[in-house]
XYZ file of C-alpha atoms in Angstrom:
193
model
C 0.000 0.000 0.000
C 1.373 3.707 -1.035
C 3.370 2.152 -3.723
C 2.238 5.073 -6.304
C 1.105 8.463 -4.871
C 0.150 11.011 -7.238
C -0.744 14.490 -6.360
C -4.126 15.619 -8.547
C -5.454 18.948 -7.758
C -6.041 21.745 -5.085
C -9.461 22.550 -5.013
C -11.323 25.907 -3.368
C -14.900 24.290 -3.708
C -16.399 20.987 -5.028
C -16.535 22.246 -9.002
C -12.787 21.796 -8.806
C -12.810 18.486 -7.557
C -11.260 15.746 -9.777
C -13.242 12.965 -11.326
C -13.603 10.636 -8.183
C -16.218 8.081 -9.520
C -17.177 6.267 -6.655
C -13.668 5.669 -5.246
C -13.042 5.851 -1.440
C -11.200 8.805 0.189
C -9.461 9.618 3.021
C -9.361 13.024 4.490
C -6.373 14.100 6.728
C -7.364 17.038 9.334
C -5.394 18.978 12.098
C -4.095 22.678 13.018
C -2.083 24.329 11.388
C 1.680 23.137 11.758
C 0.639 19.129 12.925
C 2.009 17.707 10.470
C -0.450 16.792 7.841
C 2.321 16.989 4.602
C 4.987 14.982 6.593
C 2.573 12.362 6.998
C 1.556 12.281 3.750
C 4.947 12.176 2.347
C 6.348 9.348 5.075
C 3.478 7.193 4.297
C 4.232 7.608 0.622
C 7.681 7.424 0.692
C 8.776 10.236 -0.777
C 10.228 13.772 0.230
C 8.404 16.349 -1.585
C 4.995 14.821 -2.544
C 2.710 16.958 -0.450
C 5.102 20.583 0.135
C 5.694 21.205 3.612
C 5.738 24.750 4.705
C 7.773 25.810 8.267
C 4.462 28.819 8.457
C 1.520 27.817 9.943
C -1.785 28.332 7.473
C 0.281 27.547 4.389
C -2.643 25.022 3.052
C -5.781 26.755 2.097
C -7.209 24.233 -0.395
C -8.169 21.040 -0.689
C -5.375 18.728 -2.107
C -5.983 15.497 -3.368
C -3.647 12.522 -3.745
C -4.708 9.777 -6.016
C -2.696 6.167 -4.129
C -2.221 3.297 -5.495
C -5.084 3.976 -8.176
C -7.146 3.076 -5.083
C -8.465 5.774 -3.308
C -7.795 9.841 -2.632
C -5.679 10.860 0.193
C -6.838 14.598 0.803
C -5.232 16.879 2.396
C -7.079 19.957 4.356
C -6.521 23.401 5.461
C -4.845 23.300 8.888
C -7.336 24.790 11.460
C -6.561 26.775 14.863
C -4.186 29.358 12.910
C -4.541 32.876 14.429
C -3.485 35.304 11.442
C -6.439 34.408 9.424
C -9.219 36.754 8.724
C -12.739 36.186 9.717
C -13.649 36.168 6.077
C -10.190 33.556 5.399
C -12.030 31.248 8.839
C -15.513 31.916 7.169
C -14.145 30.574 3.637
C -12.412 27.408 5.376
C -15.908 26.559 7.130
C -17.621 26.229 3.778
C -14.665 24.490 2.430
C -14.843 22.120 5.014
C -18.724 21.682 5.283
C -19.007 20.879 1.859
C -16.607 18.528 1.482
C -17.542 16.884 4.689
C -21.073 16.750 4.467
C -22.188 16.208 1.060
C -19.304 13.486 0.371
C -20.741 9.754 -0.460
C -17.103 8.512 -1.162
C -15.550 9.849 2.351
C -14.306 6.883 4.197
C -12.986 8.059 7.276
C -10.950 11.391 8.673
C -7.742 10.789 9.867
C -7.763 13.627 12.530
C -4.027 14.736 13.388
C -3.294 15.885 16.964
C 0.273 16.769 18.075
C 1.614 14.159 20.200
C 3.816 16.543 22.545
C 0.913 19.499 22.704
C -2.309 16.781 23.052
C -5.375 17.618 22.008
C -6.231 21.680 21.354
C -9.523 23.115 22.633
C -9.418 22.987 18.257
C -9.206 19.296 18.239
C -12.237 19.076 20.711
C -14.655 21.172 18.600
C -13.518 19.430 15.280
C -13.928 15.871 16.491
C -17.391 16.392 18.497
C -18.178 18.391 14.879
C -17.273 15.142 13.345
C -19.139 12.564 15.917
C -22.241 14.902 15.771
C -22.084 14.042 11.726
C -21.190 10.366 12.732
C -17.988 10.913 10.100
C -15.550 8.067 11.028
C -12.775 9.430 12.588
C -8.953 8.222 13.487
C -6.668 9.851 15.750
C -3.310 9.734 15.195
C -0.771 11.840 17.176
C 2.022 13.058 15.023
C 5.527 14.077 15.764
C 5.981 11.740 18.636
C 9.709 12.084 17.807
C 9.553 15.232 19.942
C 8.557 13.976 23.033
C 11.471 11.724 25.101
C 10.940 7.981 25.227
C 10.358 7.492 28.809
C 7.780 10.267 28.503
C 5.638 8.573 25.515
C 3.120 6.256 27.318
C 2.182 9.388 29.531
C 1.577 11.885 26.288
C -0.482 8.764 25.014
C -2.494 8.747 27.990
C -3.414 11.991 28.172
C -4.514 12.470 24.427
C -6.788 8.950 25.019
C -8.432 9.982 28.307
C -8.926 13.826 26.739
C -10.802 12.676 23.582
C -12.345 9.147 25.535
C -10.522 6.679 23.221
C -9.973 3.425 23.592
C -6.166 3.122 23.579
C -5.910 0.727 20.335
C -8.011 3.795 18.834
C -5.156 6.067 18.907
C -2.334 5.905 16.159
C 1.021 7.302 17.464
C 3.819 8.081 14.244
C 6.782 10.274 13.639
C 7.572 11.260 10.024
C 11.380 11.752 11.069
C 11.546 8.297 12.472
C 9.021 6.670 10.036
C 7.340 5.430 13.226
C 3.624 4.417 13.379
C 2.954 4.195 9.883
C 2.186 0.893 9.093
C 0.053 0.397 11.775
C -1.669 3.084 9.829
C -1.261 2.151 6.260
C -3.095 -0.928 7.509
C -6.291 0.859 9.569
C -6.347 2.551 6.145
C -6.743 -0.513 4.090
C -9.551 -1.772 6.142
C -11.103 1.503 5.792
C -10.946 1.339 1.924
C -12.140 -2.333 1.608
């Protein structure tokens, strides 16, 4: 799985969409800065598939990755980030809405939370948003490289007890250390069955 990642298309709105037919998709979702391009690029294997920006709000579109001529990978806006406009938050709303809502091929949401930081007061809102809409949802903690070993199971605590997971819910990787992902390439190919 992730043998051939292709990048498609950023999208504003669902007129720009690419031809999907009635293949499944994956959407990745976080703040701003959590890591949503590294993850994308260590579970494809590749450096400079999804661009990774060191500023926060860099993403504003939609981008879609077609794997493995399986399914779409798509990558969101990060949320949470402070320098956006009310108009900017009002656009990524819509965005988000629409894509979420009115989406029959929308598998599951891969909702990224950093590992060191734990879930945001951002993360709280987006995943009740996403339970209200009973939208599958995964947590997985990125950038667990930044947190010590012997700290690790207590970070993992904390983000399980704060969103009420069961601990086999949670999906703990590191881009740097290529950690965690194929746990997740393979809660992915269930998904997509």
């Amino acid at each position: 799985m992730f043998k051939k990642c292709r990048y498609i298309i950023s999208a504003a709105n669902k007129t720009q969409y690419p031809n999907r037919g009635n293949l499944p998709e994956i959407l990745l979702l976080g703040r701003s800065n959590v890591g949503k391009s590294s993850l994308i690029n260590a579970l494809c294997g590749r450096k400079a598939l999804a661009h990774i920006s060191t500023r926060p709000g860099k993403t504003r579109l939609l981008n879609f990755y077609f794997i493995d001529e399986a399914f779409y990978l798509v990558d969101a806006p990060g949320y949470g980030y402070a320098r956006r406009s009310r108009a900017e938050r009002l656009d990524y709303g819509r965005l988000l809405d629409e894509y979420l809502i009115e989406n029959m091929n929308l598998r599951a949401v891969l909702l990224l939370v950093d590992a060191k930081v734990g879930p945001t007061e951002d993360d709280l809102l987006v995943f009740d948003y996403l339970k209200h809409y009973g939208i599958k949802t995964i947590i997985v903690a990125t950038k667990q490289d930044k947190i010590g070993k012997t700290l690790r199971l207590r970070h993992r605590r904390h983000i399980v007890d704060r969103l009420g997971l069961a601990e086999e819910e949670l999906f703990l990787t590191s881009a740097r250390e290529k950690t965690g992902l194929d746990e997740l390439k393979d809660a992915i190919a269930r998904l997509i069955k």
